[in-house]
PDB file of C-alpha atoms and ligand atoms in Angstrom:
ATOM      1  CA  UNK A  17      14.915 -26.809  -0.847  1.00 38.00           C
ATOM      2  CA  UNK A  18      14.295 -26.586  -4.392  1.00 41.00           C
ATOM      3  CA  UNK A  19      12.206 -23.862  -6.091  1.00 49.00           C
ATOM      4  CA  UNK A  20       9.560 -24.584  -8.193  1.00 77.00           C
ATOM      5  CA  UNK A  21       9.437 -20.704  -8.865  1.00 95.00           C
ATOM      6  CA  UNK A  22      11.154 -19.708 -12.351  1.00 97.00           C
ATOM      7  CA  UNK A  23      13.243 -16.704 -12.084  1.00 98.00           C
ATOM      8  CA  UNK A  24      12.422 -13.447 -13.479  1.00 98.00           C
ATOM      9  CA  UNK A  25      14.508 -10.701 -14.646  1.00 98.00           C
ATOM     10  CA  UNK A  26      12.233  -7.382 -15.602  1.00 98.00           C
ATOM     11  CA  UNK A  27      13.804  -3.839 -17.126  1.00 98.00           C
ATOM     12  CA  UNK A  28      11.968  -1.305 -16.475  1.00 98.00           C
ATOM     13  CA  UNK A  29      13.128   1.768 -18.938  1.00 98.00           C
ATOM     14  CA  UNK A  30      10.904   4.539 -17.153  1.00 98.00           C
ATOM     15  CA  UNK A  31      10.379   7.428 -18.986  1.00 98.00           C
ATOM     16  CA  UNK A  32      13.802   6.469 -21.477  1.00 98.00           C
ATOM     17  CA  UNK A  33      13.614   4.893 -24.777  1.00 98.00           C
ATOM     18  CA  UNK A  34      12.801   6.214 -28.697  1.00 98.00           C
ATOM     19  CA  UNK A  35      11.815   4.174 -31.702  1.00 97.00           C
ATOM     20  CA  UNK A  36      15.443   3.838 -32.693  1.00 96.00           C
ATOM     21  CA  UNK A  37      15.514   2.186 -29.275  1.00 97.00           C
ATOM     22  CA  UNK A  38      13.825  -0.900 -31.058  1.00 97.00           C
ATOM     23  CA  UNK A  39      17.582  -1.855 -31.795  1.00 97.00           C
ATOM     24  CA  UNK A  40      18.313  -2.204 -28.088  1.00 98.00           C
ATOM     25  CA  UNK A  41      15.101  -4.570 -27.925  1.00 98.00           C
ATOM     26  CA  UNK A  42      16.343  -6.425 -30.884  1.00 98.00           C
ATOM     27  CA  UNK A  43      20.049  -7.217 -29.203  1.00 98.00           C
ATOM     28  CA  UNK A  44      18.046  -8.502 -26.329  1.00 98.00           C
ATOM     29  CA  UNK A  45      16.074 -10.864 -27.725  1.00 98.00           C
ATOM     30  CA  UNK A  46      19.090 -12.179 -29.546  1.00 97.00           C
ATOM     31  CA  UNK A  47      20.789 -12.492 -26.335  1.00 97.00           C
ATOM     32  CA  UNK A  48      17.747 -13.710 -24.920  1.00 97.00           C
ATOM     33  CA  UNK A  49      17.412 -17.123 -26.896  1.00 95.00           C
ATOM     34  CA  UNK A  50      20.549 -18.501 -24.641  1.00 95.00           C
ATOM     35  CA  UNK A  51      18.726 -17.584 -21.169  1.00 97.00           C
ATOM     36  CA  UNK A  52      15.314 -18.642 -21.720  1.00 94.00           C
ATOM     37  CA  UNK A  53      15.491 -22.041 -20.918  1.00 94.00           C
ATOM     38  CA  UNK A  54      16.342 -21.065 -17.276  1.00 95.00           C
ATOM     39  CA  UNK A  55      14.919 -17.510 -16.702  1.00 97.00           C
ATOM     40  CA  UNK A  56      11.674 -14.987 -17.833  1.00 98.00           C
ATOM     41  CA  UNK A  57      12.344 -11.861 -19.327  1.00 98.00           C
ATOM     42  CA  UNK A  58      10.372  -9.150 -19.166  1.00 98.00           C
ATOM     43  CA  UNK A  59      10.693  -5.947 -21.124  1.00 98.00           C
ATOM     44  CA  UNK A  60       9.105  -2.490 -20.061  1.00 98.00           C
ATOM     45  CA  UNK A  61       9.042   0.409 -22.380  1.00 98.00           C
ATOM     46  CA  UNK A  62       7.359   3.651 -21.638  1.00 98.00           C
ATOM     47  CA  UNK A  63       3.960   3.577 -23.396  1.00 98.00           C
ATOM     48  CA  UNK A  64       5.026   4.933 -26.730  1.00 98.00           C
ATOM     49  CA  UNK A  65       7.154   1.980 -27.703  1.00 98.00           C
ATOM     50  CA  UNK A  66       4.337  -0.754 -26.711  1.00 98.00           C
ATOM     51  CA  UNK A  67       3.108  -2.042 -29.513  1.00 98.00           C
ATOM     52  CA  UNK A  68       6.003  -1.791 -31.607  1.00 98.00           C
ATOM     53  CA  UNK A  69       8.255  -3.437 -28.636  1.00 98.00           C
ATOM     54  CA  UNK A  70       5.400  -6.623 -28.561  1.00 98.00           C
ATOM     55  CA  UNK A  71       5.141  -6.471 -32.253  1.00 98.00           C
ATOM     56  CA  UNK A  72       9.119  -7.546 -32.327  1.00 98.00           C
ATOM     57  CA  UNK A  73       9.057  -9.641 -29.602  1.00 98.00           C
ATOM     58  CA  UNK A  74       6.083 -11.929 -30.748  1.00 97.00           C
ATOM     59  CA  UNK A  75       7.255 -15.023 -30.660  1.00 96.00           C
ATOM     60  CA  UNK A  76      10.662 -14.700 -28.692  1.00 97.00           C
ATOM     61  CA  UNK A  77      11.319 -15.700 -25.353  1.00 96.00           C
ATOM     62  CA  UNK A  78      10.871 -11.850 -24.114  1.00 98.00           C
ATOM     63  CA  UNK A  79       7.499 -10.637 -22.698  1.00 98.00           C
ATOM     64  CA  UNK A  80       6.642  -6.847 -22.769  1.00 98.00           C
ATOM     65  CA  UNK A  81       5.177  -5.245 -19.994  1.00 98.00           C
ATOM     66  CA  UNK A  82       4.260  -1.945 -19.073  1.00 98.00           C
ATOM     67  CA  UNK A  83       4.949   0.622 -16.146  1.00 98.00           C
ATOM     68  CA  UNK A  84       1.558   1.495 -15.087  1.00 98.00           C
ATOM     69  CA  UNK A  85      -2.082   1.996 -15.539  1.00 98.00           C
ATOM     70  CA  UNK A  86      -5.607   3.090 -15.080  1.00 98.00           C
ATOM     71  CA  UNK A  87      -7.827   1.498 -12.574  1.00 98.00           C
ATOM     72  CA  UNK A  88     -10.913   2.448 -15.064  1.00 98.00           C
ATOM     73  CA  UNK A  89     -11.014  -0.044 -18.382  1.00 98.00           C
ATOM     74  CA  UNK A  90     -12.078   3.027 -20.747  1.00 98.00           C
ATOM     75  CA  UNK A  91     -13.634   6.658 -20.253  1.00 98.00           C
ATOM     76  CA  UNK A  92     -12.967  10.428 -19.993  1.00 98.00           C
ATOM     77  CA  UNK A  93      -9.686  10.541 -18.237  1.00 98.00           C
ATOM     78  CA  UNK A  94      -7.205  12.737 -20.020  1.00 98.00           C
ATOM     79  CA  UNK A  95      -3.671  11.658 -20.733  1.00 97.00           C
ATOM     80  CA  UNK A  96      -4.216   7.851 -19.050  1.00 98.00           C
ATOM     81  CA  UNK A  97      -4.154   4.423 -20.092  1.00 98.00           C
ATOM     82  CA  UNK A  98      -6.054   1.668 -19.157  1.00 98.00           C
ATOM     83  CA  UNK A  99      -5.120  -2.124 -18.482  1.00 98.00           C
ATOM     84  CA  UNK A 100      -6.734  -3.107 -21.031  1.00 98.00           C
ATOM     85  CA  UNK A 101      -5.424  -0.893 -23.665  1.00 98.00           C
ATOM     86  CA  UNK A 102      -1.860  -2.114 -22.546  1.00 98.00           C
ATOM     87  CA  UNK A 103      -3.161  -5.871 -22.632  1.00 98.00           C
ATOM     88  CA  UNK A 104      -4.609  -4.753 -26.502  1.00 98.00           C
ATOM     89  CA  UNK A 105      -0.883  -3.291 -27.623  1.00 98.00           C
ATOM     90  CA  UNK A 106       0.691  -6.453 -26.341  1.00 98.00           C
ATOM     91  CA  UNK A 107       1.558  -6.314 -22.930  1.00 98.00           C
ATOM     92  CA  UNK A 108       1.336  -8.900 -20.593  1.00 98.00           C
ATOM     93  CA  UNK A 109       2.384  -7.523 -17.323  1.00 98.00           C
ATOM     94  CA  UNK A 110       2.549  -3.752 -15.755  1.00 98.00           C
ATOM     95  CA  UNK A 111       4.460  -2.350 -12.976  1.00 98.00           C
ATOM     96  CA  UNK A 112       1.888  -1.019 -10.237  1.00 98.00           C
ATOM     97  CA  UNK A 113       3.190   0.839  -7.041  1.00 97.00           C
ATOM     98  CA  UNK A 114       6.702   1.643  -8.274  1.00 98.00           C
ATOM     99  CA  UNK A 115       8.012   3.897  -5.653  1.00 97.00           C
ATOM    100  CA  UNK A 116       8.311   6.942  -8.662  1.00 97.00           C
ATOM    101  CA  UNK A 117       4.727   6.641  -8.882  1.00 97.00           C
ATOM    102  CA  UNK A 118       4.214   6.373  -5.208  1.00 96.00           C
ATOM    103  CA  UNK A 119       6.047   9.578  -4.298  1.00 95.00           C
ATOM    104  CA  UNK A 120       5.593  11.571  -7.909  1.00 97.00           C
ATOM    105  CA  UNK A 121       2.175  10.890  -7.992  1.00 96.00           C
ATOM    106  CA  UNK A 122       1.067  10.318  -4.366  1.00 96.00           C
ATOM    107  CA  UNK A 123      -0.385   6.939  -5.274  1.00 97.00           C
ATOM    108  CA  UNK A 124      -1.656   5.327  -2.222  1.00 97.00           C
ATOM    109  CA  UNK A 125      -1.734   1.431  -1.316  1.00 98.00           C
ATOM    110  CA  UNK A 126      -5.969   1.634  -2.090  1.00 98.00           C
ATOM    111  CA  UNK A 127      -4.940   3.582  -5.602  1.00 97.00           C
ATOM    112  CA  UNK A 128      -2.680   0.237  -6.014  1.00 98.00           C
ATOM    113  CA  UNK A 129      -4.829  -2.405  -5.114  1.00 98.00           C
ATOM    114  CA  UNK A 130      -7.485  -0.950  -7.392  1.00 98.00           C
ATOM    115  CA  UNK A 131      -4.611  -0.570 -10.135  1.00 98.00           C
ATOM    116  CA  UNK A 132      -3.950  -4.135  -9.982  1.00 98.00           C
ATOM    117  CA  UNK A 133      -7.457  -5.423  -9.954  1.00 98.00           C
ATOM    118  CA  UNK A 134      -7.417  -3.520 -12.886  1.00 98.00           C
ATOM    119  CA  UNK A 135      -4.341  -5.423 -14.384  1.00 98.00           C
ATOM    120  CA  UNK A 136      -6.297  -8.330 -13.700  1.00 98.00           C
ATOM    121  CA  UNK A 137      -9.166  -7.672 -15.163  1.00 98.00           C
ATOM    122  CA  UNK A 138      -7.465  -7.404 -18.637  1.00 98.00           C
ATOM    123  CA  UNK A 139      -5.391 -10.726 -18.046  1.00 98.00           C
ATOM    124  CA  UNK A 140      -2.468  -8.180 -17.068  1.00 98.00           C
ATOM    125  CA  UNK A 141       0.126  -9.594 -14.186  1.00 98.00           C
ATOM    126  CA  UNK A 142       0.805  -6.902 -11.795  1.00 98.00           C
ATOM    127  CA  UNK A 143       4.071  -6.300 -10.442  1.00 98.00           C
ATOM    128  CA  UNK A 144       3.389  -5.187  -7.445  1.00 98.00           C
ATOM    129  CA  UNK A 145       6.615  -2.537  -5.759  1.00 98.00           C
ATOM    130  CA  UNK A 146       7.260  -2.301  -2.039  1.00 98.00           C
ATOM    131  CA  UNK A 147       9.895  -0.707  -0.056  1.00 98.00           C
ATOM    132  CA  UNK A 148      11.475   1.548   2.472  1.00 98.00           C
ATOM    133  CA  UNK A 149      12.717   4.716   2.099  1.00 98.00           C
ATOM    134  CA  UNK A 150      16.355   5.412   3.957  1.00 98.00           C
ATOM    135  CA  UNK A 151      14.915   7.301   6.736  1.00 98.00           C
ATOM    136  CA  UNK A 152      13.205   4.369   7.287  1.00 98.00           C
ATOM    137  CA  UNK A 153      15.471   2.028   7.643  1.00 98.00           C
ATOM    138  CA  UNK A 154      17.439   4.433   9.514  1.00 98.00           C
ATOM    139  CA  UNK A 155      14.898   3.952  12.211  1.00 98.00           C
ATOM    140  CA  UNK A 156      14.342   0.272  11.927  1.00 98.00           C
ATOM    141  CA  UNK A 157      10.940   0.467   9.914  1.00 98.00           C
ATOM    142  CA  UNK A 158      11.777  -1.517   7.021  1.00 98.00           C
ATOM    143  CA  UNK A 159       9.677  -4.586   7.665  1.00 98.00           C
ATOM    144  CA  UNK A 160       7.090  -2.189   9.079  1.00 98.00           C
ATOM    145  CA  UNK A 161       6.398  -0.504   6.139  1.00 98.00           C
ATOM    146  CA  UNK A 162       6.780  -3.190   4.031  1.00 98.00           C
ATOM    147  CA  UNK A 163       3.843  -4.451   5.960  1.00 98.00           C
ATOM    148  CA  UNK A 164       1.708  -2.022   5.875  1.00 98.00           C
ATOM    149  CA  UNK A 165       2.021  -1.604   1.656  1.00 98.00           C
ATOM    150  CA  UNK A 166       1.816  -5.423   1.134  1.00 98.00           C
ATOM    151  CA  UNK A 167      -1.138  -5.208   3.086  1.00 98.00           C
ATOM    152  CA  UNK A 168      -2.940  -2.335   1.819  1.00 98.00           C
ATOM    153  CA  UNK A 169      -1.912  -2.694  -2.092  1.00 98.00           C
ATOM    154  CA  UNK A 170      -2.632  -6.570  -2.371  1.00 98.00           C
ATOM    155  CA  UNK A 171      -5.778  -7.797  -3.284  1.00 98.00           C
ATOM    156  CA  UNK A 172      -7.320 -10.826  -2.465  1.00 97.00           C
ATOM    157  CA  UNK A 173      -7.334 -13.887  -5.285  1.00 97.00           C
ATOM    158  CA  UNK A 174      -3.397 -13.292  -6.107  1.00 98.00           C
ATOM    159  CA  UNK A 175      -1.881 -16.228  -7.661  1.00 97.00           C
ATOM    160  CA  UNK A 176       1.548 -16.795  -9.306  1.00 97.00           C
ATOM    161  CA  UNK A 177       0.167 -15.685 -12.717  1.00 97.00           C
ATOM    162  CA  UNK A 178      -1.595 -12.978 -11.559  1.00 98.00           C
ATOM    163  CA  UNK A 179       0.693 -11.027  -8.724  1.00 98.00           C
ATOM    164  CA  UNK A 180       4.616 -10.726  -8.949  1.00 98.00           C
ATOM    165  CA  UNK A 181       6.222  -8.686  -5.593  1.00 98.00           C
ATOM    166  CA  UNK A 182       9.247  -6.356  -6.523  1.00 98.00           C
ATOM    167  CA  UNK A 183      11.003  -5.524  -2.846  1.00 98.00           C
ATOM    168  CA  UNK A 184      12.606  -2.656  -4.149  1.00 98.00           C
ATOM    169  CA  UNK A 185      14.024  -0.495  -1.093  1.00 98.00           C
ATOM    170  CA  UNK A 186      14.108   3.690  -2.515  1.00 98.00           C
ATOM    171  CA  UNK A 187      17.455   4.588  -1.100  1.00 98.00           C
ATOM    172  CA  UNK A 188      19.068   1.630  -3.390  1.00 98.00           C
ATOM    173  CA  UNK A 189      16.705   2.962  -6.517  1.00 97.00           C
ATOM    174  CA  UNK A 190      19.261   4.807  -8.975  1.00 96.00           C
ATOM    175  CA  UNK A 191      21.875   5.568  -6.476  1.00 97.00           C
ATOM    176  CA  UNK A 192      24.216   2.318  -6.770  1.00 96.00           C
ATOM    177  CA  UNK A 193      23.798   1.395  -2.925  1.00 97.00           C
ATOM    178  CA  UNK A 194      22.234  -1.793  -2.174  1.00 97.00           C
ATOM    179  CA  UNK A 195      21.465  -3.571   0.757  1.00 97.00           C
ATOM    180  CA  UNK A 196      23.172  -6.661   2.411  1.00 97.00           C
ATOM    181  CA  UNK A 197      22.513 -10.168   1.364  1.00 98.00           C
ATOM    182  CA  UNK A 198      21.500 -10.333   4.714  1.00 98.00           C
ATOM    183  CA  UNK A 199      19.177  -7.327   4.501  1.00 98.00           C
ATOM    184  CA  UNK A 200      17.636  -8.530   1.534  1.00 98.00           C
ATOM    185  CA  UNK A 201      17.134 -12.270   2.443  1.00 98.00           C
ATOM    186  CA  UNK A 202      15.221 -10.686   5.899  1.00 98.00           C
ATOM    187  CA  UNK A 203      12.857  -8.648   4.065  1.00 98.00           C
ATOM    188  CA  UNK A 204      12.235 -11.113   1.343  1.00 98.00           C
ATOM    189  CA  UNK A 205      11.470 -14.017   3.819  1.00 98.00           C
ATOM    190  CA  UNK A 206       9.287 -11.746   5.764  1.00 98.00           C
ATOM    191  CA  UNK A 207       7.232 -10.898   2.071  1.00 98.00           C
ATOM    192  CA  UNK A 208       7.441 -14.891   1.658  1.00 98.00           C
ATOM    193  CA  UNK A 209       5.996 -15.198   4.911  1.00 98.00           C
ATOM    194  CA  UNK A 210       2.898 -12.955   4.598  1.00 98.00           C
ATOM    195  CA  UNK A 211       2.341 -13.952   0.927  1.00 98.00           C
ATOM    196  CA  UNK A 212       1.803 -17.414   2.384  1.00 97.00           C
ATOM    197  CA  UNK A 213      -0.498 -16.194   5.401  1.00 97.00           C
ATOM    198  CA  UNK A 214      -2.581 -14.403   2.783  1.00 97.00           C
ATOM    199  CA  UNK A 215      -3.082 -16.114  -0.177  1.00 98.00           C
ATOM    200  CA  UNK A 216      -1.743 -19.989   1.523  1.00 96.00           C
ATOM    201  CA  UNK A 217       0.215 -22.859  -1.170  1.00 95.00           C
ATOM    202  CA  UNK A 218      -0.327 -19.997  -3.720  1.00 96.00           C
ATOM    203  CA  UNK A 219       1.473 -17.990  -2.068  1.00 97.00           C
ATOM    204  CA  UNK A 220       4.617 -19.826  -1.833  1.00 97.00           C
ATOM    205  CA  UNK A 221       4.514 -20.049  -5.732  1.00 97.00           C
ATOM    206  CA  UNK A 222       4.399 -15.696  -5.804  1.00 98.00           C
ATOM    207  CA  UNK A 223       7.614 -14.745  -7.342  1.00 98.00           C
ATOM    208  CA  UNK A 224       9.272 -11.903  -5.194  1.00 98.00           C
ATOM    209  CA  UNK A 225      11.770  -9.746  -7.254  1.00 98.00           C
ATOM    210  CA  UNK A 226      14.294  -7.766  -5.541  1.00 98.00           C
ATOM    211  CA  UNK A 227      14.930  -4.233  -7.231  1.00 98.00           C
ATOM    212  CA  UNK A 228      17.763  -1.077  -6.905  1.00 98.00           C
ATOM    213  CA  UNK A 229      20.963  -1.011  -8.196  1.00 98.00           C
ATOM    214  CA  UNK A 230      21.086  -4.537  -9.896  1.00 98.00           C
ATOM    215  CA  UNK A 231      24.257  -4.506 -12.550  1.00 98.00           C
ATOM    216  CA  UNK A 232      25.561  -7.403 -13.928  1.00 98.00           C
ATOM    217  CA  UNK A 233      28.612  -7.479 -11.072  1.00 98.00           C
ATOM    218  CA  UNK A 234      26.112  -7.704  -8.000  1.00 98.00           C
ATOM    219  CA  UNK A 235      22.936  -9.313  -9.505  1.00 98.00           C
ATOM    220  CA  UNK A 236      24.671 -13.326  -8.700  1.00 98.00           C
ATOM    221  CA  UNK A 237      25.333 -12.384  -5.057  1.00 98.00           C
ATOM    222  CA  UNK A 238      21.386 -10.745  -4.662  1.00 98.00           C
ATOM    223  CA  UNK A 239      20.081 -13.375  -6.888  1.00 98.00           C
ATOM    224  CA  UNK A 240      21.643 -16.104  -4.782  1.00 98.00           C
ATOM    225  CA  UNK A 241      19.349 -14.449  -1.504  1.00 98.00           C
ATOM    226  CA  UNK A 242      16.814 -17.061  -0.702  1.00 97.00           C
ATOM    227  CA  UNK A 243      13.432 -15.400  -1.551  1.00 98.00           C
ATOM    228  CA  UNK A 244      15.254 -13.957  -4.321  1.00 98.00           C
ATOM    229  CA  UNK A 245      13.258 -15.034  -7.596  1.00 98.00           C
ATOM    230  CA  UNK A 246      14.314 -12.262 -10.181  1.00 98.00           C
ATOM    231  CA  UNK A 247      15.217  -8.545 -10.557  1.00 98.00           C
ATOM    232  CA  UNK A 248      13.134  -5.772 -11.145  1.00 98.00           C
ATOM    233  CA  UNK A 249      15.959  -3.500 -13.070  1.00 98.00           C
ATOM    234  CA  UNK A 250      16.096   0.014 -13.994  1.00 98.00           C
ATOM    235  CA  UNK A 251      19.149   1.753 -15.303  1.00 98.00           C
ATOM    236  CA  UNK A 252      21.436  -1.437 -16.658  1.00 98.00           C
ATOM    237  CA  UNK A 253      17.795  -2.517 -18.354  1.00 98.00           C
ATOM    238  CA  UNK A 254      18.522  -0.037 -20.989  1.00 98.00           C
ATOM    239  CA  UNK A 255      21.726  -1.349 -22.118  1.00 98.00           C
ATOM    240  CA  UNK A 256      21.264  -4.807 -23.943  1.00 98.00           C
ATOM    241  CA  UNK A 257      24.995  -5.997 -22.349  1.00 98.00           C
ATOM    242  CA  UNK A 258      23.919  -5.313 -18.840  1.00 98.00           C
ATOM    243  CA  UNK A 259      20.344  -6.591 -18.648  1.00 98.00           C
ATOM    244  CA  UNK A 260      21.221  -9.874 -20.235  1.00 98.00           C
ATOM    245  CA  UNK A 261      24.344  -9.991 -18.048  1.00 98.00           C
ATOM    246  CA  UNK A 262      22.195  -9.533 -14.974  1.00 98.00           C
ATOM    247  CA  UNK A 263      19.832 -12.368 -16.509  1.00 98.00           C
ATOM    248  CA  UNK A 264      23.153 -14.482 -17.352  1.00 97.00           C
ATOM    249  CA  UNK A 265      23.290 -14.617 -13.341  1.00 97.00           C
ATOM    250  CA  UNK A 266      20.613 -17.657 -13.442  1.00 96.00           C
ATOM    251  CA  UNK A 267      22.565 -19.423 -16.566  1.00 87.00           C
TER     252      UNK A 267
HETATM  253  P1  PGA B  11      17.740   1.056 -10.737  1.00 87.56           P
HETATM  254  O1  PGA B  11      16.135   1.195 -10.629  1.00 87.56           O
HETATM  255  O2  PGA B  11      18.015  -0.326 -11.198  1.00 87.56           O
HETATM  256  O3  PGA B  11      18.130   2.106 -11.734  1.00 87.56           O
HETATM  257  O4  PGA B  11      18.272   1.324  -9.368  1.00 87.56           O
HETATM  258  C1  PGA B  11      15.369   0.132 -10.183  1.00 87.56           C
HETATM  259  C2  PGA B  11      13.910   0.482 -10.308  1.00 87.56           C
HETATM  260  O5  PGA B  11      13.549   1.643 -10.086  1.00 87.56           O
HETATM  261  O6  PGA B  11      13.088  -0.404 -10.642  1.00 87.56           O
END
């Protein structure tokens, strides 16, 4: 079957990146302008390097996104940003639920689900992280617990614009292990599968990105995975080279 769903490859630079990084963005988009007729690219700087980042990619094929956010749009809350503020320096998605956040910063699936009703409130789309840790899977609760956070951390009303899934499993996050095709195309049909019990014909639309340990040299294998609409990348996303050769997988 053919996919109506357009790929995604997203970069998520975490808490890397200076103003000089601005080159790295600008060898991107370069590279970019060959890809874009077949794949979305998102770009997601730490906060600093927002509006600068969407300044330079106005009008190129890249979008800029950013890692996370408030659930309130404004107020007295020290040292946080909201959706909105992130919508006003030019981003048009945010990461919600990455598992960094979910184990650094105890967010729960309710914290999430409010975060991305946030997100959607200021025209954000959320990207929305699930996955196992390796103790987990170990003991055969991968789909289990991928469950329970797709459950708890989605909100109703998603639609394709709105809600992107990121299956990103935490023992393949940063440590160069990855899971099986076969591993991968299980839990990704099972997402499939309760994105279209939830939110029905919308829900086959949903892209579902898988995430951990993408490099250019495994990303056509895992992007081949049926399910598989796009990466969610961290490491190779800060090298120009690697996160369009990851995106070159869908040339
Ligand atoms: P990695 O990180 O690509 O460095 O494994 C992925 C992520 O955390 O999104």
């Amino acid at each position: 079957m053919v996919s109506a769903r357009r790929p995604l490859v997203a970069g998520n630079w975490k808490m890397n990146g200076w103003q000089r990084s601005t080159a790295e963005l600008a060898k991107i988009l370069t590279g970019a302008r060959a890809l874009a007729a077949k794949v979305d690219l998102l770009v997601c700087p730490p906060a600093t390097l927002l509006s600068g980042f969407a300044a330079l990619a106005s009008g190129s094929p890249v979008a800029i996104g950013a890692q996370d956010c408030h659930v309130e749009p404004a107020g007295a809350f020290t040292g946080d940003i909201s959706a909105e503020m992130l919508k006003d320096a030019g981003a048009e998605a945010v990461i919600v639920g990455h598992s960094e956040r979910r184990s650094h910063h105890g967010e729960t699936n309710g914290d999430l689900r409010a975060k991305a009703l946030a997100a959607w409130r200021a025209g954000l789309t959320a990207i929305v992280c699930v996955g196992e840790t390796g103790a987990e899977r170990e003991a055969a609760q991968t789909i289990a617990v991928v469950q329970r956070q797709l459950d708890g951390s989605l909100p109703d009303g998603a639609t394709a614009q709105r809600l992107v899934v990121a299956y990103e499993p935490v023992w393949a996050i940063g440590s160069g292990l990855t899971p099986t095709p076969t591993d991968v195309a299980e839990v990704h049909g099972f997402v499939r599968e309760r994105l279209g019990a939830r939110y029905g014909a919308a829900g086959q639309g949903i892209r579902i990105l898988y995430g951990g340990s993408v490099k250019p040299s495994n990303a056509g294998e895992l992007m081949a995975v049926a399910n598989v609409d796009g990466a969610l990348v961290g490491g190779a996303s800060l090298k120009a080279e690697e996160f369009l050769g990851i995106a070159a997988a869908y040339r």
